[in-house]
CSV table of C-alpha atoms and ligand atoms in Angstrom, one decimal:
chain,number,residue,atom,x,y,z
A,1282,MET,CA,34.7,187.0,68.2
A,1283,THR,CA,32.5,184.0,68.8
A,1284,ARG,CA,32.8,182.1,72.1
A,1285,LEU,CA,31.8,178.5,72.5
A,1286,LEU,CA,31.0,176.6,75.6
A,1287,THR,CA,31.8,172.9,75.2
A,1288,ILE,CA,30.7,170.1,77.4
A,1289,GLU,CA,32.2,166.6,77.7
A,1290,THR,CA,30.7,163.7,79.7
A,1291,THR,CA,31.1,160.7,77.4
A,1292,CYS,CA,32.8,158.4,79.9
A,1293,ASP,CA,34.3,159.2,83.4
A,1294,GLU,CA,35.6,162.8,83.0
A,1295,THR,CA,33.3,165.7,83.6
A,1296,ALA,CA,34.7,168.6,81.5
A,1297,ALA,CA,33.8,172.0,80.2
A,1298,ALA,CA,35.7,174.6,78.3
A,1299,VAL,CA,35.2,178.1,76.8
A,1300,VAL,CA,37.0,178.4,73.4
A,1301,ASP,CA,37.0,181.3,70.9
A,1302,ASP,CA,36.8,181.0,67.2
A,1303,ASN,CA,40.6,181.4,66.9
A,1304,LEU,CA,40.8,178.2,68.9
A,1305,ARG,CA,42.1,180.0,71.9
A,1306,VAL,CA,41.3,178.3,75.2
A,1307,LEU,CA,39.8,180.9,77.5
A,1308,GLY,CA,39.0,178.5,80.4
A,1309,ALA,CA,39.0,174.7,80.8
A,1310,VAL,CA,38.2,172.3,83.5
A,1311,VAL,CA,38.5,168.5,83.7
A,1312,ALA,CA,37.1,166.8,86.8
A,1313,SER,CA,38.5,163.2,86.9
A,1314,GLN,CA,36.6,160.4,88.5
A,1315,ASP,CA,39.6,158.1,88.8
A,1316,GLU,CA,39.3,157.9,92.5
A,1317,LEU,CA,35.7,156.6,92.3
A,1318,HIS,CA,36.4,153.9,89.7
A,1319,GLY,CA,39.9,152.9,91.0
A,1320,PRO,CA,38.6,150.3,93.5
A,1321,PHE,CA,36.8,148.5,90.6
A,1322,HIS,CA,39.8,148.6,88.2
A,1323,GLY,CA,37.5,150.0,85.5
A,1324,VAL,CA,34.7,152.6,84.9
A,1325,VAL,CA,31.4,151.7,86.5
A,1326,PRO,CA,28.7,153.3,84.3
A,1327,GLU,CA,26.2,153.9,87.1
A,1328,ILE,CA,28.8,155.6,89.3
A,1329,ALA,CA,30.1,157.7,86.4
A,1330,ALA,CA,26.6,159.0,85.5
A,1331,ARG,CA,25.8,159.9,89.1
A,1332,ALA,CA,29.2,161.7,89.5
A,1333,HIS,CA,28.5,163.7,86.3
A,1334,LEU,CA,25.2,164.7,87.6
A,1335,GLU,CA,26.8,166.1,90.8
A,1336,ARG,CA,29.7,167.8,89.0
A,1337,ILE,CA,28.3,169.2,85.7
A,1338,VAL,CA,27.0,172.5,87.0
A,1339,PRO,CA,30.1,173.3,89.2
A,1340,VAL,CA,32.4,172.3,86.3
A,1341,ILE,CA,30.6,174.6,83.8
A,1342,ASP,CA,30.6,177.4,86.4
A,1343,GLU,CA,34.3,177.0,87.0
A,1344,ALA,CA,35.1,177.0,83.2
A,1345,LEU,CA,33.2,180.2,82.8
A,1346,ARG,CA,34.9,181.7,85.9
A,1347,ARG,CA,38.4,180.8,84.5
A,1348,ALA,CA,37.4,182.3,81.1
A,1349,GLY,CA,36.2,185.5,82.8
A,1350,VAL,CA,32.9,185.4,80.9
A,1351,THR,CA,29.2,185.0,81.9
A,1352,LEU,CA,26.7,182.7,80.2
A,1353,ALA,CA,25.3,185.7,78.4
A,1354,GLU,CA,28.6,186.1,76.6
A,1355,ILE,CA,28.5,182.6,75.2
A,1356,ASP,CA,27.5,182.4,71.5
A,1357,ALA,CA,27.0,178.6,71.1
A,1358,ILE,CA,26.8,175.4,73.1
A,1359,ALA,CA,28.6,172.2,72.1
A,1360,VAL,CA,28.3,168.7,73.6
A,1361,ALA,CA,29.8,165.4,72.8
A,1362,HIS,CA,26.7,163.3,72.3
A,1363,THR,CA,28.3,160.1,70.7
A,1364,PRO,CA,29.7,157.5,71.4
A,1365,GLY,CA,30.0,156.9,75.1
A,1366,LEU,CA,28.2,155.5,78.2
A,1367,ALA,CA,24.5,156.1,77.9
A,1368,GLY,CA,24.0,157.6,81.4
A,1369,SER,CA,27.1,159.7,81.1
A,1370,LEU,CA,26.2,161.1,77.7
A,1371,LEU,CA,22.7,161.9,78.9
A,1372,VAL,CA,23.9,164.3,81.7
A,1373,GLY,CA,26.0,166.4,79.2
A,1374,VAL,CA,23.3,166.4,76.5
A,1375,VAL,CA,20.6,167.5,78.9
A,1376,ALA,CA,22.9,170.2,80.4
A,1377,ALA,CA,23.7,171.5,76.9
A,1378,LYS,CA,20.1,171.4,75.6
A,1379,THR,CA,18.9,173.3,78.7
A,1380,LEU,CA,21.6,176.0,78.2
A,1381,SER,CA,20.8,176.3,74.5
A,1382,LEU,CA,17.1,176.6,75.3
A,1383,VAL,CA,17.4,179.1,78.1
A,1384,LEU,CA,20.1,181.3,76.4
A,1385,GLY,CA,18.5,181.0,72.9
A,1386,LYS,CA,22.0,180.0,71.5
A,1387,PRO,CA,22.7,177.3,68.9
A,1388,LEU,CA,23.3,173.7,70.0
A,1389,ILE,CA,26.0,171.6,68.3
A,1390,GLY,CA,26.3,167.8,68.9
A,1391,ILE,CA,29.7,166.5,68.3
A,1392,ASN,CA,31.3,163.0,67.8
A,1393,HIS,CA,33.7,162.4,70.7
A,1394,LEU,CA,36.1,160.4,68.4
A,1395,GLN,CA,36.3,163.1,65.8
A,1396,ALA,CA,36.9,165.6,68.6
A,1397,HIS,CA,39.9,163.4,69.7
A,1398,ILE,CA,41.4,163.9,66.2
A,1399,TYR,CA,40.5,167.6,66.3
A,1400,ALA,CA,42.7,168.0,69.4
A,1401,CYS,CA,45.6,167.7,66.9
A,1402,ARG,CA,44.2,170.6,64.9
A,1403,ILE,CA,44.0,172.7,68.1
A,1404,ALA,CA,47.6,171.7,69.1
A,1405,ALA,CA,49.0,172.3,65.7
A,1406,GLY,CA,47.5,175.8,65.3
A,1407,ARG,CA,47.0,175.2,61.6
A,1408,ASP,CA,44.9,173.1,59.3
A,1409,VAL,CA,45.7,169.4,59.5
A,1410,PHE,CA,43.2,168.0,57.0
A,1411,PRO,CA,43.2,165.8,55.0
A,1412,CYS,CA,44.9,163.2,57.2
A,1413,VAL,CA,44.6,159.7,58.5
A,1414,GLY,CA,43.2,159.8,62.0
A,1415,LEU,CA,43.9,157.3,64.7
A,1416,VAL,CA,41.9,157.3,67.9
A,1417,VAL,CA,43.3,155.1,70.7
A,1418,SER,CA,41.3,155.5,73.8
A,1419,GLY,CA,39.8,153.5,76.6
A,1420,GLY,CA,36.7,152.7,74.5
A,1421,HIS,CA,38.0,152.9,70.9
A,1422,THR,CA,40.8,152.0,68.6
A,1423,SER,CA,39.8,153.2,65.1
A,1424,LEU,CA,41.4,154.5,62.0
A,1425,TYR,CA,39.7,157.1,59.8
A,1426,ARG,CA,40.2,158.9,56.5
A,1427,CYS,CA,39.6,162.5,57.6
A,1428,ARG,CA,38.8,164.5,54.5
A,1429,ASP,CA,38.0,167.6,56.5
A,1430,ALA,CA,36.8,168.4,60.0
A,1431,CYS,CA,33.3,167.4,59.1
A,1432,ASP,CA,33.9,164.4,56.9
A,1433,PHE,CA,35.4,161.3,58.5
A,1434,GLU,CA,35.4,157.9,56.9
A,1435,TRP,CA,35.9,154.9,59.1
A,1436,LEU,CA,38.6,152.6,57.8
A,1437,GLY,CA,38.8,150.0,60.5
A,1438,GLY,CA,39.1,149.4,64.2
A,1439,THR,CA,39.3,146.9,67.0
A,1440,ILE,CA,37.2,143.7,66.8
A,1441,ASP,CA,37.3,143.2,70.5
A,1442,ASP,CA,39.0,145.3,73.2
A,1443,ALA,CA,40.2,148.9,72.8
A,1444,ALA,CA,43.9,149.5,73.3
A,1445,GLY,CA,43.2,151.5,76.5
A,1446,GLU,CA,40.9,148.9,77.8
A,1447,ALA,CA,43.7,146.3,77.3
A,1448,PHE,CA,46.1,148.6,79.3
A,1449,ASP,CA,43.5,148.9,82.1
A,1450,LYS,CA,42.9,145.1,82.3
A,1451,VAL,CA,46.6,144.2,82.2
A,1452,ALA,CA,47.3,146.7,84.9
A,1453,SER,CA,44.7,145.0,87.0
A,1454,LEU,CA,46.3,141.5,86.3
A,1455,LEU,CA,49.7,143.0,87.3
A,1456,GLY,CA,48.2,144.5,90.5
A,1457,LEU,CA,48.9,148.1,89.3
A,1458,GLY,CA,46.6,151.0,89.7
A,1459,PHE,CA,43.7,152.6,87.7
A,1460,PRO,CA,43.7,154.0,85.1
A,1461,GLY,CA,46.0,151.3,83.9
A,1462,GLY,CA,47.7,153.1,81.0
A,1463,PRO,CA,49.9,155.4,83.0
A,1464,ALA,CA,50.5,152.7,85.6
A,1465,VAL,CA,51.7,150.1,83.0
A,1466,ALA,CA,53.8,152.7,81.3
A,1467,ARG,CA,55.5,153.6,84.6
A,1468,ALA,CA,56.2,149.9,85.4
A,1469,ALA,CA,57.5,149.3,81.8
A,1470,ILE,CA,60.3,151.9,82.2
A,1471,ASP,CA,62.5,149.4,84.0
A,1472,GLY,CA,61.3,146.4,82.0
A,1473,ASP,CA,62.7,144.5,79.0
A,1474,PRO,CA,60.3,144.8,76.0
A,1475,ALA,CA,61.7,141.6,74.5
A,1476,ALA,CA,61.3,139.5,77.7
A,1477,HIS,CA,58.0,138.0,76.5
A,1478,ARG,CA,57.0,137.5,72.9
A,1479,PHE,CA,53.3,138.4,73.0
A,1480,PRO,CA,50.9,138.1,70.0
A,1481,ARG,CA,50.4,140.9,67.6
A,1482,SER,CA,47.2,140.1,65.8
A,1483,PHE,CA,47.0,140.6,62.0
A,1484,ILE,CA,50.1,142.7,62.1
A,1485,HIS,CA,51.5,141.6,58.7
A,1486,ASP,CA,48.1,141.6,57.0
A,1487,GLU,CA,48.3,144.9,55.2
A,1488,ASP,CA,44.7,144.8,53.9
A,1489,ARG,CA,43.2,144.2,57.3
A,1490,LEU,CA,42.9,147.6,59.1
A,1491,GLU,CA,41.7,145.8,62.3
A,1492,PHE,CA,43.0,145.4,65.8
A,1493,SER,CA,42.5,142.7,68.3
A,1494,PHE,CA,43.8,143.0,71.9
A,1495,SER,CA,41.9,140.3,73.7
A,1496,GLY,CA,44.3,137.5,72.8
A,1497,LEU,CA,47.2,139.6,74.0
A,1498,LYS,CA,45.5,140.2,77.3
A,1499,THR,CA,44.9,136.4,77.7
A,1500,ALA,CA,48.6,135.8,76.8
A,1501,VAL,CA,49.7,138.1,79.6
A,1502,ARG,CA,47.4,136.3,82.0
A,1503,TYR,CA,49.0,132.9,81.1
A,1504,ALA,CA,52.5,134.4,81.3
A,1505,ILE,CA,51.7,135.4,84.9
A,1506,ALA,CA,50.0,132.1,85.9
A,1507,GLY,CA,52.3,129.8,84.1
A,1508,PRO,CA,51.6,127.4,81.1
A,1509,GLY,CA,48.2,125.7,81.3
A,1510,ARG,CA,47.2,127.5,84.5
A,1511,ALA,CA,44.6,130.1,84.7
A,1512,ASP,CA,44.8,131.2,88.3
A,1513,PHE,CA,47.1,134.3,88.2
A,1514,ARG,CA,45.9,135.6,91.6
A,1515,SER,CA,47.9,133.3,93.7
A,1516,VAL,CA,51.2,134.2,91.9
A,1517,ALA,CA,53.4,136.7,93.6
A,1518,LEU,CA,55.4,138.6,91.0
A,1519,THR,CA,58.7,140.3,91.7
A,1520,PRO,CA,59.1,143.9,90.6
A,1521,ARG,CA,61.4,142.7,87.8
A,1522,GLN,CA,58.8,140.3,86.5
A,1523,VAL,CA,56.1,143.0,86.6
A,1524,ALA,CA,58.4,145.4,84.7
A,1525,ASP,CA,59.2,142.8,82.0
A,1526,LEU,CA,55.5,141.8,81.6
A,1527,ALA,CA,54.5,145.5,81.4
A,1528,ALA,CA,57.2,146.4,78.9
A,1529,SER,CA,56.5,143.4,76.7
A,1530,PHE,CA,52.8,144.0,76.7
A,1531,GLN,CA,53.2,147.7,75.9
A,1532,GLU,CA,55.6,146.8,73.1
A,1533,ALA,CA,53.1,144.5,71.5
A,1534,VAL,CA,50.3,147.1,71.6
A,1535,VAL,CA,52.7,149.8,70.2
A,1536,ASP,CA,53.8,147.5,67.4
A,1537,CYS,CA,50.2,146.9,66.3
A,1538,LEU,CA,49.2,150.6,66.5
A,1539,VAL,CA,52.3,151.7,64.6
A,1540,GLU,CA,52.1,149.0,61.9
A,1541,LYS,CA,48.4,149.5,61.2
A,1542,SER,CA,48.8,153.3,61.0
A,1543,VAL,CA,51.4,152.8,58.3
A,1544,HIS,CA,49.1,150.4,56.5
A,1545,ALA,CA,46.3,153.0,56.6
A,1546,LEU,CA,48.6,155.7,55.3
A,1547,ARG,CA,49.7,153.4,52.5
A,1548,LYS,CA,46.2,152.4,51.6
A,1549,THR,CA,44.9,156.0,51.5
A,1550,GLY,CA,48.0,157.6,50.0
A,1551,LEU,CA,47.8,160.3,52.7
A,1552,ARG,CA,51.0,161.8,54.0
A,1553,ARG,CA,49.8,163.0,57.4
A,1554,LEU,CA,48.7,161.1,60.6
A,1555,CYS,CA,46.8,162.7,63.5
A,1556,VAL,CA,46.6,160.7,66.7
A,1557,GLY,CA,44.2,161.3,69.6
A,1558,GLY,CA,42.8,159.5,72.6
A,1559,GLY,CA,44.2,158.6,76.1
A,1560,VAL,CA,46.7,156.0,74.8
A,1561,ALA,CA,48.3,158.6,72.6
A,1562,ALA,CA,49.7,160.0,75.8
A,1563,ASN,CA,51.9,156.9,76.0
A,1564,GLN,CA,55.5,158.0,75.8
A,1565,ARG,CA,56.8,154.8,74.2
A,1566,PHE,CA,54.1,154.9,71.5
A,1567,ARG,CA,54.9,158.5,70.7
A,1568,GLU,CA,58.6,157.8,70.3
A,1569,ARG,CA,58.1,154.6,68.2
A,1570,LEU,CA,55.5,156.2,65.9
A,1571,GLY,CA,57.7,159.3,65.6
A,1572,GLN,CA,60.6,157.2,64.5
A,1573,MET,CA,58.6,155.2,62.0
A,1574,LEU,CA,57.0,158.1,60.3
A,1575,ALA,CA,60.1,160.2,60.2
A,1576,LYS,CA,61.8,157.4,58.2
A,1577,ARG,CA,58.9,157.6,55.8
A,1578,ARG,CA,58.8,161.4,55.7
A,1579,ILE,CA,55.2,161.4,56.9
A,1580,GLU,CA,53.9,164.2,59.0
A,1581,LEU,CA,52.9,163.2,62.5
A,1582,ILE,CA,50.7,165.3,64.8
A,1583,ILE,CA,49.9,164.1,68.3
A,1584,ALA,CA,48.3,166.4,70.7
A,1585,PRO,CA,50.0,167.1,74.0
A,1586,PRO,CA,49.0,164.5,76.7
A,1587,GLU,CA,46.5,166.8,78.4
A,1588,LEU,CA,44.6,167.1,75.1
A,1589,CYS,CA,44.9,163.3,74.5
A,1590,THR,CA,42.9,162.2,77.5
A,1591,ASP,CA,39.3,163.3,77.7
A,1592,ASN,CA,38.8,167.0,77.8
A,1593,ALA,CA,36.3,169.6,76.6
A,1594,VAL,CA,38.7,171.8,74.6
A,1595,MET,CA,38.7,169.3,71.7
A,1596,GLY,CA,34.9,170.0,71.5
A,1597,ALA,CA,36.0,173.1,69.6
A,1598,ILE,CA,35.4,171.0,66.5
A,1599,ALA,CA,31.9,172.4,66.9
A,1600,PHE,CA,33.1,175.6,65.3
A,1601,GLU,CA,33.7,173.7,62.1
A,1602,ARG,CA,30.2,172.3,62.2
A,1603,LEU,CA,28.8,175.7,63.0
A,1604,ARG,CA,30.5,177.2,60.0
A,1605,ALA,CA,29.2,174.3,57.8
A,1606,GLY,CA,25.6,175.0,59.1
A,1607,LEU,CA,25.5,171.7,60.9
A,1608,VAL,CA,23.5,172.9,63.9
A,1609,ASP,CA,21.3,170.6,66.0
A,1610,GLY,CA,17.9,171.0,67.5
A,1611,LEU,CA,16.5,170.1,70.9
A,1612,ASP,CA,15.8,166.6,69.6
A,1613,LEU,CA,19.6,165.9,69.8
A,1614,ASP,CA,19.9,162.4,71.4
A,1615,PRO,CA,22.8,160.7,73.2
A,1616,LEU,CA,24.0,157.9,70.9
A,1617,PRO,CA,26.0,155.5,73.0
A,1618,GLY,CA,27.0,153.1,70.2
A,1619,LEU,CA,29.9,153.5,67.8
A,1620,VAL,CA,29.0,155.8,64.9
A,1621,ARG,CA,31.2,155.0,61.9
A,1622,ARG,CA,31.3,158.5,60.5
B,2916,KG4,O1,40.5,159.1,75.7
B,2916,KG4,P1,40.4,158.7,77.1
B,2916,KG4,O2,40.7,159.7,78.2
B,2916,KG4,O3,38.9,158.2,77.4
B,2916,KG4,C1,38.2,157.5,76.5
B,2916,KG4,O4,37.6,158.1,75.6
B,2916,KG4,O5,38.2,156.2,76.6
B,2916,KG4,O6,41.3,157.4,77.3
B,2916,KG4,C2,41.4,156.7,78.5
B,2916,KG4,C3,42.3,155.5,78.3
B,2916,KG4,C4,42.4,154.6,79.5
B,2916,KG4,O7,42.2,153.3,79.1
B,2916,KG4,C5,43.8,154.8,80.0
B,2916,KG4,O8,44.4,153.7,80.6
B,2916,KG4,C6,44.6,155.2,78.7
B,2916,KG4,O9,43.7,156.0,78.0
B,2916,KG4,N1,45.8,155.9,78.9
B,2916,KG4,C7,47.0,155.4,78.6
B,2916,KG4,C8,48.0,156.4,79.1
B,2916,KG4,N2,47.3,157.4,79.6
B,2916,KG4,C9,46.0,157.1,79.5
B,2916,KG4,N3,47.4,154.3,78.0
B,2916,KG4,C10,48.7,154.1,77.8
B,2916,KG4,N4,49.7,154.9,78.3
B,2916,KG4,C11,49.4,156.1,78.9
B,2916,KG4,N5,50.3,157.0,79.3
B,2917,ZN,ZN1,38.0,159.8,74.8
């Protein structure tokens, strides 16, 4: 049996896990920084990096403790080195390189977005490739043709905000908490999704596998402030109004994600969709996507919510790279920008 220690510090979660080559999770820890970023309604990169630095060693220690193994019993070290916040990535990459050097064990750099899709492979307990992959997170909204676990082709993505980012910003406009996704979803439960007709960019353009959520965000802002007025802060909304705005916004995002997924499936001819990233935890999205794909007899795999939001377990994609001989050296760098592979 081979045991992998995986490290995840791409954004604002410090996470580590020990997983074996049967994809059994032996121990996993996620230390959230929500309480640090909440007052700012978004992730502050400098705060995130400093918190990772304080937490990375205790988090790794705790993952090993839960797994009941020592560092000497670890066979390889994996780290998400792209994409993400530069300072955050650096902490994980340096920790992983140090362990690899000291223990003399292989180092595997992984792509965080591919890992989000691989969460579906872990959850399914069987092969899920080839498939269309959709990553919907705080930083990314992208569609991929996934030929196998090491071969991802970027099909298209957002041209401005990510879906999760839109949830976070709209939550802030509505005076809801951070992270915004769960807060908007909770507020939307009592709302009417048809109360406001918000824009759904390029939704009918089948050839355009792109998303745009910035106009939607602006539309919510004007819906709060009133026509022609930009100052939404002085407007006191009733709980009913907040619920309707949240539900209508959520519906617009869900419509775009569902439609574009169908377009990508049609374009590639693939019959399976794997969805990952924090927004994939959204209940309304899961239901609507499930209904749409069931009608078309297309297989849908969405990881359970705890594997949708950032975690280190999904770093087990490193086993696939290890098997394919894709091992990295100590020159592995953090690559903050989007890597379209
Ligand atoms: O994948 P993730 O944990 O981190 C990134 O890689 O970005 O995604 C975080 C994003 C945040 O924007 C958060 O608001 C959103 O996922 N999110 C949700 C839900 N849970 C988390 N969005 C909508 N509905 C949810 N239930
Ligand atoms: Zn993520």
